[in-house]
Amino acid sequence: MEKKKQQKSITVNLMANGIKTLMSVLFPLITFPYASRVLGAAGIGKVNYASSIISYFSMFAALGTSTYAVREGARIRDDKEKFSKFAKEMLNINLCTTLLSYTVLLVFLSLPVLGGYKKLLVISSAGIVFTTIGMEWLFIIKEEYAYITKRAVLFQFISLGLLFLTVRSKEDYCWYAALTVISSGGSAVLNLWYSRKIVNWRQTGLLEYKKHLRPILLIFGTSVASSIYMTMDTTMLGAMRGDEATGIYTAAVKINSVVSTLIGTISSTILPRVSFYIGNGLRKEYEKLMKTSVDVLLLIAMPVAIGMMCTSDILILLFSGEEFLSGSLAAKILSAKVVIGAINRILAYQVCIPYKRDREVLISTVSGAIFNLFMNAVLIPRFGVNGASVATFFSEVIVFIVLTYFSSRFFITKSLYIRGGIYLVASLWFFVVRYMMNQMMTNTLLILSTTVILCAAGYFVILIIIKDPYLKGLIEQIIICVKKIRNRG
């Protein structure tokens, strides 16, 4: 009972992490238009090129430490002595990989081809050490999502203010690159200071490293395979069909990636809690949480995916322009991937990883990557952008099949999807609404807004009629909060 009392509200955690993720998506949408107009294509291109190079060194420096630390740390987070020892081991491993990463980076900086980017690379590379000493995993383990969100939003607004003060001409691209580093640097300093309340850094004793290396490297292998898998379609499309096809496909991908990122917060937020339940033998609590999280995920993902299928052409037209409209079919195909991708994250990060099945997650990711390579090679030459989207969709299906096969060995996965059919049926009529709006209106913005409002309102009404338990619980919580506010007033 004492353990249950100490648990933070998952609803509050999801809301806090959702706000943080939403801000991380919206912030670039606010800053990029200003920066692109001031710096021009060349300045933005330099910064993005340097950032893309540093991302590989960042991936190596991070290794698989964060996911592993959250899984293992959540099991012992209530034991201050064990947890402090574990945190020191994780930080020291991360510091070693960071040092190795910088050593290799120094060698790369000596290459003549990077001569014009040295300053930008050095500036961007500061984010590597800030990420390491920031120890975000420490606060995820403790489910300090409110703190993480408030800190992230604070530094995003500081960065926004500095953007308008420092980026004033085409020569200010180094300042633009520095802003992200300044944000992560400030967060790292605050995290170091705040970590003293969580970890006893002065605690002495023998530290163990060897037992952590194999699972960390397996998770790192999954990250590498996933990174290759996620960029393979764009890379192969560019090589086979040229820059124009790549640009059209990128527009289709971006529409879905925003939603996928937001929905992905569910599994990332719940990982420390499910690891805690499994590590402490709380099987019933774990199964209940799994069922609830998948139901909530499907409740959100199903109507969103179908809604994007209905409006993808208008979304591409508004955000990218008429030139990219040929990617609307690809966007519709990728919209279906949103649901499967979200379920895959649940199976990987809420079932396999908490049960220490890192090898199985790696196998599933590699299987998807190999299938994606083969399908892209077959479909892109003939179907171009649409072929790449089909290959990506079915690659997610392959990952789902493999993950389901492994997960079903120790968890009844079929029990997770019972309400999925209900939410699917409750959303299919969105296509009828879009068709009717096309017949009644000609203004694209009006068609989009009316379709979204009618579909969202109708879906909400259907959930009320069928007495959906999750919507009912949310309404009850809102009523309680409103009453509390009134009583305080």
GROMACS .gro file of C-alpha atoms in nm:
model
  489
    1MET     CA    1   0.000   0.000   0.000
    2GLU     CA    2   0.288   0.232   0.082
    3LYS     CA    3   0.437   0.180  -0.264
    4LYS     CA    4   0.107   0.263  -0.430
    5LYS     CA    5   0.073   0.585  -0.232
    6GLN     CA    6   0.413   0.700  -0.350
    7GLN     CA    7   0.323   0.658  -0.717
    8LYS     CA    8   0.263   0.973  -0.916
    9SER     CA    9  -0.054   1.006  -1.123
   10ILE     CA   10  -0.005   0.852  -1.468
   11THR     CA   11  -0.263   1.094  -1.607
   12VAL     CA   12  -0.060   1.389  -1.479
   13ASN     CA   13   0.260   1.230  -1.615
   14LEU     CA   14   0.104   1.183  -1.958
   15MET     CA   15  -0.028   1.539  -1.964
   16ALA     CA   16   0.307   1.685  -1.858
   17ASN     CA   17   0.509   1.476  -2.104
   18GLY     CA   18   0.251   1.545  -2.375
   19ILE     CA   19   0.291   1.921  -2.323
   20LYS     CA   20   0.670   1.888  -2.340
   21THR     CA   21   0.652   1.684  -2.660
   22LEU     CA   22   0.397   1.921  -2.814
   23MET     CA   23   0.623   2.218  -2.738
   24SER     CA   24   0.921   2.038  -2.892
   25VAL     CA   25   0.714   1.998  -3.210
   26LEU     CA   26   0.565   2.350  -3.212
   27PHE     CA   27   0.884   2.535  -3.119
   28PRO     CA   28   1.067   2.462  -3.449
   29LEU     CA   29   0.750   2.561  -3.637
   30ILE     CA   30   0.775   2.903  -3.469
   31THR     CA   31   1.150   2.957  -3.497
   32PHE     CA   32   1.220   2.806  -3.839
   33PRO     CA   33   1.017   3.051  -4.054
   34TYR     CA   34   1.199   3.347  -3.894
   35ALA     CA   35   1.544   3.186  -3.909
   36SER     CA   36   1.501   3.069  -4.269
   37ARG     CA   37   1.405   3.417  -4.386
   38VAL     CA   38   1.700   3.581  -4.209
   39LEU     CA   39   1.970   3.321  -4.276
   40GLY     CA   40   1.849   3.206  -4.615
   41ALA     CA   41   1.878   2.856  -4.761
   42ALA     CA   42   2.258   2.856  -4.741
   43GLY     CA   43   2.272   2.946  -4.370
   44ILE     CA   44   2.002   2.697  -4.272
   45GLY     CA   45   2.170   2.434  -4.487
   46LYS     CA   46   2.504   2.481  -4.309
   47VAL     CA   47   2.348   2.450  -3.964
   48ASN     CA   48   2.143   2.143  -4.057
   49TYR     CA   49   2.442   1.978  -4.224
   50ALA     CA   50   2.657   2.026  -3.914
   51SER     CA   51   2.372   1.911  -3.691
   52SER     CA   52   2.322   1.593  -3.897
   53ILE     CA   53   2.692   1.505  -3.862
   54ILE     CA   54   2.690   1.566  -3.486
   55SER     CA   55   2.376   1.352  -3.447
   56TYR     CA   56   2.580   1.040  -3.525
   57PHE     CA   57   2.836   1.126  -3.257
   58SER     CA   58   2.552   1.201  -3.016
   59MET     CA   59   2.398   0.861  -3.084
   60PHE     CA   60   2.729   0.690  -3.007
   61ALA     CA   61   2.784   0.899  -2.692
   62ALA     CA   62   2.435   0.814  -2.566
   63LEU     CA   63   2.487   0.445  -2.654
   64GLY     CA   64   2.181   0.263  -2.514
   65THR     CA   65   2.224   0.408  -2.167
   66SER     CA   66   1.902   0.608  -2.135
   67THR     CA   67   1.654   0.328  -2.214
   68TYR     CA   68   1.854   0.076  -2.011
   69ALA     CA   69   1.886   0.315  -1.716
   70VAL     CA   70   1.512   0.382  -1.711
   71ARG     CA   71   1.431   0.011  -1.718
   72GLU     CA   72   1.676  -0.099  -1.450
   73GLY     CA   73   1.666   0.215  -1.238
   74ALA     CA   74   1.285   0.208  -1.209
   75ARG     CA   75   1.309  -0.131  -1.036
   76ILE     CA   76   1.525   0.000  -0.751
   77ARG     CA   77   1.427   0.366  -0.738
   78ASP     CA   78   1.287   0.338  -0.384
   79ASP     CA   79   1.619   0.205  -0.247
   80LYS     CA   80   1.830   0.521  -0.211
   81GLU     CA   81   2.161   0.337  -0.159
   82LYS     CA   82   2.123   0.096  -0.453
   83PHE     CA   83   1.982   0.368  -0.674
   84SER     CA   84   2.270   0.608  -0.602
   85LYS     CA   85   2.522   0.336  -0.686
   86PHE     CA   86   2.338   0.254  -1.009
   87ALA     CA   87   2.314   0.622  -1.111
   88LYS     CA   88   2.688   0.670  -1.064
   89GLU     CA   89   2.759   0.363  -1.278
   90MET     CA   90   2.533   0.489  -1.557
   91LEU     CA   91   2.683   0.838  -1.551
   92ASN     CA   92   3.040   0.705  -1.558
   93ILE     CA   93   2.964   0.474  -1.853
   94ASN     CA   94   2.802   0.765  -2.035
   95LEU     CA   95   3.102   0.991  -1.962
   96CYS     CA   96   3.337   0.729  -2.110
   97THR     CA   97   3.135   0.694  -2.431
   98THR     CA   98   3.113   1.073  -2.454
   99LEU     CA   99   3.492   1.101  -2.425
  100LEU     CA  100   3.535   0.838  -2.699
  101SER     CA  101   3.285   1.020  -2.916
  102TYR     CA  102   3.474   1.348  -2.884
  103THR     CA  103   3.804   1.171  -2.960
  104VAL     CA  104   3.665   1.039  -3.290
  105LEU     CA  105   3.510   1.380  -3.362
  106LEU     CA  106   3.852   1.547  -3.329
  107VAL     CA  107   3.983   1.312  -3.598
  108PHE     CA  108   3.690   1.398  -3.825
  109LEU     CA  109   3.745   1.771  -3.776
  110SER     CA  110   4.088   1.733  -3.937
  111LEU     CA  111   3.930   1.620  -4.266
  112PRO     CA  112   3.961   1.887  -4.539
  113VAL     CA  113   3.602   1.831  -4.657
  114LEU     CA  114   3.476   1.965  -4.321
  115GLY     CA  115   3.704   2.267  -4.321
  116GLY     CA  116   3.422   2.517  -4.371
  117TYR     CA  117   3.210   2.365  -4.096
  118LYS     CA  118   3.457   2.334  -3.807
  119LYS     CA  119   3.314   2.623  -3.607
  120LEU     CA  120   2.958   2.500  -3.647
  121LEU     CA  121   3.057   2.143  -3.561
  122VAL     CA  122   3.234   2.254  -3.244
  123ILE     CA  123   2.934   2.463  -3.137
  124SER     CA  124   2.685   2.184  -3.209
  125SER     CA  125   2.904   1.922  -3.039
  126ALA     CA  126   2.865   2.097  -2.704
  127GLY     CA  127   2.517   1.946  -2.694
  128ILE     CA  128   2.674   1.600  -2.659
  129VAL     CA  129   2.832   1.667  -2.321
  130PHE     CA  130   2.528   1.863  -2.204
  131THR     CA  131   2.304   1.568  -2.284
  132THR     CA  132   2.535   1.338  -2.088
  133ILE     CA  133   2.563   1.547  -1.772
  134GLY     CA  134   2.195   1.647  -1.797
  135MET     CA  135   2.096   1.286  -1.715
  136GLU     CA  136   1.738   1.313  -1.838
  137TRP     CA  137   1.694   0.942  -1.762
  138LEU     CA  138   1.739   1.014  -1.392
  139PHE     CA  139   1.425   1.228  -1.382
  140ILE     CA  140   1.228   0.994  -1.607
  141ILE     CA  141   1.299   0.709  -1.363
  142LYS     CA  142   1.164   0.921  -1.078
  143GLU     CA  143   0.871   1.029  -1.300
  144GLU     CA  144   0.956   1.395  -1.249
  145TYR     CA  145   0.768   1.488  -1.568
  146ALA     CA  146   0.631   1.812  -1.426
  147TYR     CA  147   0.985   1.933  -1.352
  148ILE     CA  148   1.114   1.819  -1.694
  149THR     CA  149   0.830   1.998  -1.873
  150LYS     CA  150   0.859   2.326  -1.681
  151ARG     CA  151   1.235   2.332  -1.736
  152ALA     CA  152   1.206   2.251  -2.108
  153VAL     CA  153   0.939   2.516  -2.171
  154LEU     CA  154   1.140   2.777  -1.978
  155PHE     CA  155   1.451   2.731  -2.189
  156GLN     CA  156   1.250   2.714  -2.511
  157PHE     CA  157   1.113   3.062  -2.438
  158ILE     CA  158   1.461   3.186  -2.346
  159SER     CA  159   1.592   3.047  -2.676
  160LEU     CA  160   1.305   3.213  -2.862
  161GLY     CA  161   1.393   3.551  -2.711
  162LEU     CA  162   1.763   3.505  -2.790
  163LEU     CA  163   1.676   3.409  -3.147
  164PHE     CA  164   1.526   3.751  -3.219
  165LEU     CA  165   1.815   3.926  -3.040
  166THR     CA  166   2.109   3.741  -3.196
  167VAL     CA  167   1.996   3.618  -3.538
  168ARG     CA  168   1.967   3.939  -3.739
  169SER     CA  169   2.161   3.874  -4.062
  170LYS     CA  170   2.282   3.594  -4.290
  171GLU     CA  171   2.616   3.582  -4.102
  172ASP     CA  172   2.445   3.488  -3.772
  173TYR     CA  173   2.406   3.118  -3.849
  174CYS     CA  174   2.652   3.028  -3.572
  175TRP     CA  175   2.426   3.201  -3.321
  176TYR     CA  176   2.133   3.001  -3.456
  177ALA     CA  177   2.329   2.677  -3.403
  178ALA     CA  178   2.428   2.790  -3.054
  179LEU     CA  179   2.070   2.845  -2.940
  180THR     CA  180   1.990   2.474  -2.916
  181VAL     CA  181   2.315   2.421  -2.724
  182ILE     CA  182   2.232   2.705  -2.487
  183SER     CA  183   1.894   2.545  -2.419
  184SER     CA  184   2.039   2.200  -2.347
  185GLY     CA  185   2.324   2.356  -2.148
  186GLY     CA  186   2.088   2.542  -1.918
  187SER     CA  187   1.881   2.229  -1.868
  188ALA     CA  188   2.196   2.028  -1.789
  189VAL     CA  189   2.310   2.273  -1.521
  190LEU     CA  190   1.966   2.270  -1.356
  191ASN     CA  191   1.954   1.889  -1.373
  192LEU     CA  192   2.295   1.855  -1.209
  193TRP     CA  193   2.187   2.083  -0.927
  194TYR     CA  194   1.849   1.912  -0.884
  195SER     CA  195   2.000   1.560  -0.901
  196ARG     CA  196   2.149   1.605  -0.552
  197LYS     CA  197   1.798   1.556  -0.411
  198ILE     CA  198   1.768   1.223  -0.591
  199VAL     CA  199   2.119   1.075  -0.583
  200ASN     CA  200   2.381   1.068  -0.308
  201TRP     CA  201   2.684   1.145  -0.527
  202ARG     CA  202   2.917   1.132  -0.223
  203GLN     CA  203   2.827   0.772  -0.148
  204THR     CA  204   3.134   0.545  -0.168
  205GLY     CA  205   3.159   0.180  -0.260
  206LEU     CA  206   3.260  -0.059  -0.535
  207LEU     CA  207   3.103   0.030  -0.870
  208GLU     CA  208   3.016  -0.241  -1.124
  209TYR     CA  209   3.020  -0.179  -1.497
  210LYS     CA  210   3.062  -0.510  -1.678
  211LYS     CA  211   2.711  -0.642  -1.608
  212HIS     CA  212   2.558  -0.336  -1.774
  213LEU     CA  213   2.755  -0.342  -2.099
  214ARG     CA  214   2.587  -0.628  -2.288
  215PRO     CA  215   2.225  -0.506  -2.250
  216ILE     CA  216   2.334  -0.147  -2.320
  217LEU     CA  217   2.505  -0.256  -2.643
  218LEU     CA  218   2.197  -0.455  -2.747
  219ILE     CA  219   1.977  -0.148  -2.699
  220PHE     CA  220   2.237   0.060  -2.885
  221GLY     CA  221   2.223  -0.190  -3.172
  222THR     CA  222   1.845  -0.146  -3.181
  223SER     CA  223   1.887   0.234  -3.192
  224VAL     CA  224   2.132   0.210  -3.483
  225ALA     CA  225   1.909  -0.035  -3.672
  226SER     CA  226   1.606   0.184  -3.603
  227SER     CA  227   1.789   0.497  -3.722
  228ILE     CA  228   1.890   0.326  -4.047
  229TYR     CA  229   1.543   0.177  -4.084
  230MET     CA  230   1.372   0.515  -4.040
  231THR     CA  231   1.591   0.696  -4.295
  232MET     CA  232   1.635   0.417  -4.552
  233ASP     CA  233   1.324   0.504  -4.753
  234THR     CA  234   1.428   0.868  -4.796
  235THR     CA  235   1.788   0.775  -4.878
  236MET     CA  236   1.693   0.514  -5.139
  237LEU     CA  237   1.423   0.736  -5.287
  238GLY     CA  238   1.675   1.018  -5.335
  239ALA     CA  239   1.927   0.785  -5.496
  240MET     CA  240   1.673   0.627  -5.733
  241ARG     CA  241   1.428   0.908  -5.814
  242GLY     CA  242   1.612   1.234  -5.734
  243ASP     CA  243   1.572   1.539  -5.510
  244GLU     CA  244   1.219   1.630  -5.620
  245ALA     CA  245   1.078   1.291  -5.520
  246THR     CA  246   1.263   1.312  -5.189
  247GLY     CA  247   1.112   1.656  -5.119
  248ILE     CA  248   0.759   1.536  -5.196
  249TYR     CA  249   0.805   1.228  -4.975
  250THR     CA  250   0.949   1.439  -4.692
  251ALA     CA  251   0.634   1.655  -4.695
  252ALA     CA  252   0.421   1.339  -4.662
  253VAL     CA  253   0.638   1.202  -4.381
  254LYS     CA  254   0.640   1.526  -4.179
  255ILE     CA  255   0.261   1.534  -4.149
  256ASN     CA  256   0.260   1.191  -3.989
  257SER     CA  257   0.579   1.230  -3.784
  258VAL     CA  258   0.427   1.510  -3.575
  259VAL     CA  259   0.134   1.288  -3.470
  260SER     CA  260   0.358   0.982  -3.424
  261THR     CA  261   0.586   1.182  -3.193
  262LEU     CA  262   0.295   1.297  -2.977
  263ILE     CA  263   0.137   0.950  -2.956
  264GLY     CA  264   0.480   0.802  -2.876
  265THR     CA  265   0.479   0.989  -2.544
  266ILE     CA  266   0.235   0.731  -2.405
  267SER     CA  267   0.482   0.442  -2.417
  268SER     CA  268   0.785   0.652  -2.317
  269THR     CA  269   0.598   0.799  -2.019
  270ILE     CA  270   0.476   0.460  -1.895
  271LEU     CA  271   0.808   0.270  -1.933
  272PRO     CA  272   0.944   0.354  -1.585
  273ARG     CA  273   0.613   0.256  -1.420
  274VAL     CA  274   0.584  -0.082  -1.595
  275SER     CA  275   0.951  -0.153  -1.515
  276PHE     CA  276   0.878  -0.072  -1.150
  277TYR     CA  277   0.578  -0.307  -1.145
  278ILE     CA  278   0.766  -0.595  -1.310
  279GLY     CA  279   1.076  -0.545  -1.095
  280ASN     CA  280   0.867  -0.553  -0.778
  281GLY     CA  281   0.642  -0.846  -0.874
  282LEU     CA  282   0.326  -0.637  -0.916
  283ARG     CA  283   0.185  -0.846  -1.202
  284LYS     CA  284  -0.181  -0.744  -1.167
  285GLU     CA  285  -0.094  -0.374  -1.158
  286TYR     CA  286   0.126  -0.421  -1.465
  287GLU     CA  287  -0.145  -0.598  -1.668
  288LYS     CA  288  -0.404  -0.338  -1.573
  289LEU     CA  289  -0.172  -0.054  -1.673
  290MET     CA  290  -0.088  -0.226  -2.003
  291LYS     CA  291  -0.456  -0.270  -2.092
  292THR     CA  292  -0.537   0.091  -2.001
  293SER     CA  293  -0.241   0.239  -2.190
  294VAL     CA  294  -0.318   0.044  -2.511
  295ASP     CA  295  -0.687   0.134  -2.492
  296VAL     CA  296  -0.607   0.504  -2.448
  297LEU     CA  297  -0.352   0.484  -2.730
  298LEU     CA  298  -0.606   0.328  -2.968
  299LEU     CA  299  -0.874   0.572  -2.855
  300ILE     CA  300  -0.648   0.857  -2.972
  301ALA     CA  301  -0.448   0.700  -3.257
  302MET     CA  302  -0.737   0.541  -3.449
  303PRO     CA  303  -0.943   0.858  -3.515
  304VAL     CA  304  -0.628   1.065  -3.570
  305ALA     CA  305  -0.495   0.821  -3.833
  306ILE     CA  306  -0.828   0.807  -4.018
  307GLY     CA  307  -0.864   1.184  -3.986
  308MET     CA  308  -0.525   1.233  -4.151
  309MET     CA  309  -0.622   0.994  -4.432
  310CYS     CA  310  -0.926   1.214  -4.496
  311THR     CA  311  -0.740   1.545  -4.493
  312SER     CA  312  -0.381   1.466  -4.600
  313ASP     CA  313  -0.417   1.645  -4.933
  314ILE     CA  314  -0.529   1.970  -4.766
  315LEU     CA  315  -0.261   1.943  -4.496
  316ILE     CA  316   0.013   1.903  -4.758
  317LEU     CA  317  -0.130   2.194  -4.959
  318LEU     CA  318  -0.137   2.425  -4.655
  319PHE     CA  319   0.200   2.331  -4.502
  320SER     CA  320   0.408   2.256  -4.810
  321GLY     CA  321   0.234   2.401  -5.115
  322GLU     CA  322   0.073   2.283  -5.437
  323GLU     CA  323   0.406   2.153  -5.567
  324PHE     CA  324   0.394   1.872  -5.307
  325LEU     CA  325   0.033   1.759  -5.364
  326SER     CA  326   0.145   1.447  -5.551
  327GLY     CA  327   0.255   1.313  -5.210
  328SER     CA  328  -0.100   1.305  -5.071
  329LEU     CA  329  -0.150   0.934  -5.147
  330ALA     CA  330   0.180   0.854  -4.975
  331ALA     CA  331   0.062   1.056  -4.674
  332LYS     CA  332  -0.261   0.852  -4.660
  333ILE     CA  333  -0.065   0.525  -4.666
  334LEU     CA  334   0.173   0.648  -4.396
  335SER     CA  335  -0.125   0.755  -4.183
  336ALA     CA  336  -0.215   0.388  -4.136
  337LYS     CA  337   0.140   0.336  -4.012
  338VAL     CA  338   0.071   0.570  -3.719
  339VAL     CA  339  -0.147   0.309  -3.544
  340ILE     CA  340   0.082   0.013  -3.611
  341GLY     CA  341   0.392   0.213  -3.518
  342ALA     CA  342   0.232   0.317  -3.188
  343ILE     CA  343   0.144  -0.045  -3.104
  344ASN     CA  344   0.500  -0.150  -3.192
  345ARG     CA  345   0.634   0.101  -2.940
  346ILE     CA  346   0.403  -0.048  -2.677
  347LEU     CA  347   0.518  -0.403  -2.752
  348ALA     CA  348   0.885  -0.300  -2.757
  349TYR     CA  349   0.901  -0.053  -2.466
  350GLN     CA  350   0.623  -0.177  -2.238
  351VAL     CA  351   0.649  -0.552  -2.290
  352CYS     CA  352   0.986  -0.666  -2.428
  353ILE     CA  353   1.229  -0.413  -2.277
  354PRO     CA  354   1.083  -0.425  -1.921
  355TYR     CA  355   1.112  -0.804  -1.941
  356LYS     CA  356   1.477  -0.765  -2.056
  357ARG     CA  357   1.407  -0.900  -2.406
  358ASP     CA  358   1.648  -0.654  -2.570
  359ARG     CA  359   1.769  -0.917  -2.817
  360GLU     CA  360   1.414  -0.976  -2.940
  361VAL     CA  361   1.359  -0.602  -2.996
  362LEU     CA  362   1.684  -0.587  -3.193
  363ILE     CA  363   1.578  -0.886  -3.407
  364SER     CA  364   1.239  -0.727  -3.482
  365THR     CA  365   1.398  -0.394  -3.580
  366VAL     CA  366   1.659  -0.559  -3.802
  367SER     CA  367   1.384  -0.770  -3.964
  368GLY     CA  368   1.190  -0.454  -4.046
  369ALA     CA  369   1.503  -0.285  -4.182
  370ILE     CA  370   1.593  -0.580  -4.410
  371PHE     CA  371   1.235  -0.605  -4.539
  372ASN     CA  372   1.227  -0.227  -4.593
  373LEU     CA  373   1.551  -0.245  -4.795
  374PHE     CA  374   1.413  -0.521  -5.017
  375MET     CA  375   1.070  -0.360  -5.067
  376ASN     CA  376   1.219  -0.018  -5.143
  377ALA     CA  377   1.449  -0.172  -5.403
  378VAL     CA  378   1.148  -0.337  -5.570
  379LEU     CA  379   0.882  -0.064  -5.539
  380ILE     CA  380   1.064   0.271  -5.568
  381PRO     CA  381   1.187   0.225  -5.927
  382ARG     CA  382   0.830   0.158  -6.043
  383PHE     CA  383   0.608   0.355  -5.807
  384GLY     CA  384   0.840   0.625  -5.667
  385VAL     CA  385   0.707   0.810  -5.363
  386ASN     CA  386   0.402   0.584  -5.325
  387GLY     CA  387   0.625   0.276  -5.345
  388ALA     CA  388   0.843   0.407  -5.062
  389SER     CA  389   0.537   0.468  -4.843
  390VAL     CA  390   0.401   0.116  -4.909
  391ALA     CA  391   0.741  -0.034  -4.825
  392THR     CA  392   0.757   0.163  -4.500
  393PHE     CA  393   0.403   0.064  -4.400
  394PHE     CA  394   0.458  -0.309  -4.456
  395SER     CA  395   0.795  -0.290  -4.280
  396GLU     CA  396   0.607  -0.173  -3.970
  397VAL     CA  397   0.372  -0.469  -4.018
  398ILE     CA  398   0.673  -0.705  -4.023
  399VAL     CA  399   0.805  -0.548  -3.700
  400PHE     CA  400   0.458  -0.591  -3.546
  401ILE     CA  401   0.443  -0.961  -3.642
  402VAL     CA  402   0.791  -1.034  -3.502
  403LEU     CA  403   0.730  -0.837  -3.180
  404THR     CA  404   0.393  -1.009  -3.132
  405TYR     CA  405   0.557  -1.349  -3.176
  406PHE     CA  406   0.817  -1.277  -2.907
  407SER     CA  407   0.580  -1.092  -2.672
  408SER     CA  408   0.316  -1.366  -2.677
  409ARG     CA  409   0.565  -1.603  -2.513
  410PHE     CA  410   0.527  -1.424  -2.180
  411PHE     CA  411   0.227  -1.192  -2.226
  412ILE     CA  412  -0.121  -1.244  -2.374
  413THR     CA  413  -0.105  -0.975  -2.641
  414LYS     CA  414  -0.452  -1.050  -2.787
  415SER     CA  415  -0.611  -0.905  -2.473
  416LEU     CA  416  -0.471  -0.562  -2.559
  417TYR     CA  417  -0.672  -0.496  -2.875
  418ILE     CA  418  -1.030  -0.570  -2.768
  419ARG     CA  419  -1.146  -0.207  -2.787
  420GLY     CA  420  -0.950  -0.129  -3.102
  421GLY     CA  421  -1.238  -0.244  -3.326
  422ILE     CA  422  -1.479  -0.015  -3.139
  423TYR     CA  423  -1.264   0.293  -3.199
  424LEU     CA  424  -1.212   0.195  -3.564
  425VAL     CA  425  -1.588   0.167  -3.631
  426ALA     CA  426  -1.645   0.493  -3.441
  427SER     CA  427  -1.407   0.670  -3.683
  428LEU     CA  428  -1.481   0.525  -4.028
  429TRP     CA  429  -1.764   0.769  -4.098
  430PHE     CA  430  -1.502   1.049  -4.118
  431PHE     CA  431  -1.464   0.966  -4.489
  432VAL     CA  432  -1.833   1.044  -4.545
  433VAL     CA  433  -1.796   1.382  -4.374
  434ARG     CA  434  -1.499   1.474  -4.593
  435TYR     CA  435  -1.688   1.371  -4.909
  436MET     CA  436  -1.990   1.582  -4.807
  437MET     CA  437  -1.772   1.885  -4.732
  438ASN     CA  438  -1.616   1.857  -5.078
  439GLN     CA  439  -1.964   1.866  -5.233
  440MET     CA  440  -2.076   2.166  -5.027
  441MET     CA  441  -1.763   2.387  -5.016
  442THR     CA  442  -1.474   2.500  -5.235
  443ASN     CA  443  -1.248   2.679  -4.986
  444THR     CA  444  -0.982   2.428  -4.870
  445LEU     CA  445  -0.927   2.589  -4.529
  446LEU     CA  446  -1.300   2.588  -4.461
  447ILE     CA  447  -1.327   2.223  -4.573
  448LEU     CA  448  -1.042   2.127  -4.338
  449SER     CA  449  -1.171   2.315  -4.033
  450THR     CA  450  -1.531   2.199  -4.078
  451THR     CA  451  -1.427   1.837  -4.133
  452VAL     CA  452  -1.204   1.835  -3.824
  453ILE     CA  453  -1.467   1.999  -3.601
  454LEU     CA  454  -1.752   1.773  -3.714
  455CYS     CA  455  -1.545   1.454  -3.692
  456ALA     CA  456  -1.400   1.540  -3.350
  457ALA     CA  457  -1.741   1.638  -3.209
  458GLY     CA  458  -1.910   1.333  -3.359
  459TYR     CA  459  -1.643   1.098  -3.225
  460PHE     CA  460  -1.680   1.253  -2.880
  461VAL     CA  461  -2.060   1.206  -2.892
  462ILE     CA  462  -2.025   0.842  -3.001
  463LEU     CA  463  -1.792   0.772  -2.707
  464ILE     CA  464  -2.045   0.926  -2.470
  465ILE     CA  465  -2.328   0.718  -2.621
  466ILE     CA  466  -2.135   0.391  -2.588
  467LYS     CA  467  -2.026   0.499  -2.237
  468ASP     CA  468  -1.654   0.467  -2.303
  469PRO     CA  469  -1.491   0.413  -1.961
  470TYR     CA  470  -1.183   0.621  -2.038
  471LEU     CA  471  -1.373   0.925  -2.160
  472LYS     CA  472  -1.607   0.890  -1.863
  473GLY     CA  473  -1.310   0.879  -1.625
  474LEU     CA  474  -1.155   1.186  -1.788
  475ILE     CA  475  -1.480   1.384  -1.758
  476GLU     CA  476  -1.511   1.286  -1.393
  477GLN     CA  477  -1.153   1.404  -1.325
  478ILE     CA  478  -1.222   1.737  -1.496
  479ILE     CA  479  -1.537   1.786  -1.288
  480ILE     CA  480  -1.341   1.712  -0.968
  481CYS     CA  481  -1.069   1.962  -1.066
  482VAL     CA  482  -1.327   2.231  -1.145
  483LYS     CA  483  -1.496   2.175  -0.807
  484LYS     CA  484  -1.161   2.203  -0.627
  485ILE     CA  485  -1.087   2.533  -0.805
  486ARG     CA  486  -1.431   2.670  -0.712
  487ASN     CA  487  -1.388   2.567  -0.347
  488ARG     CA  488  -1.049   2.740  -0.332
  489GLY     CA  489  -1.203   3.052  -0.484
   0.00000   0.00000   0.00000
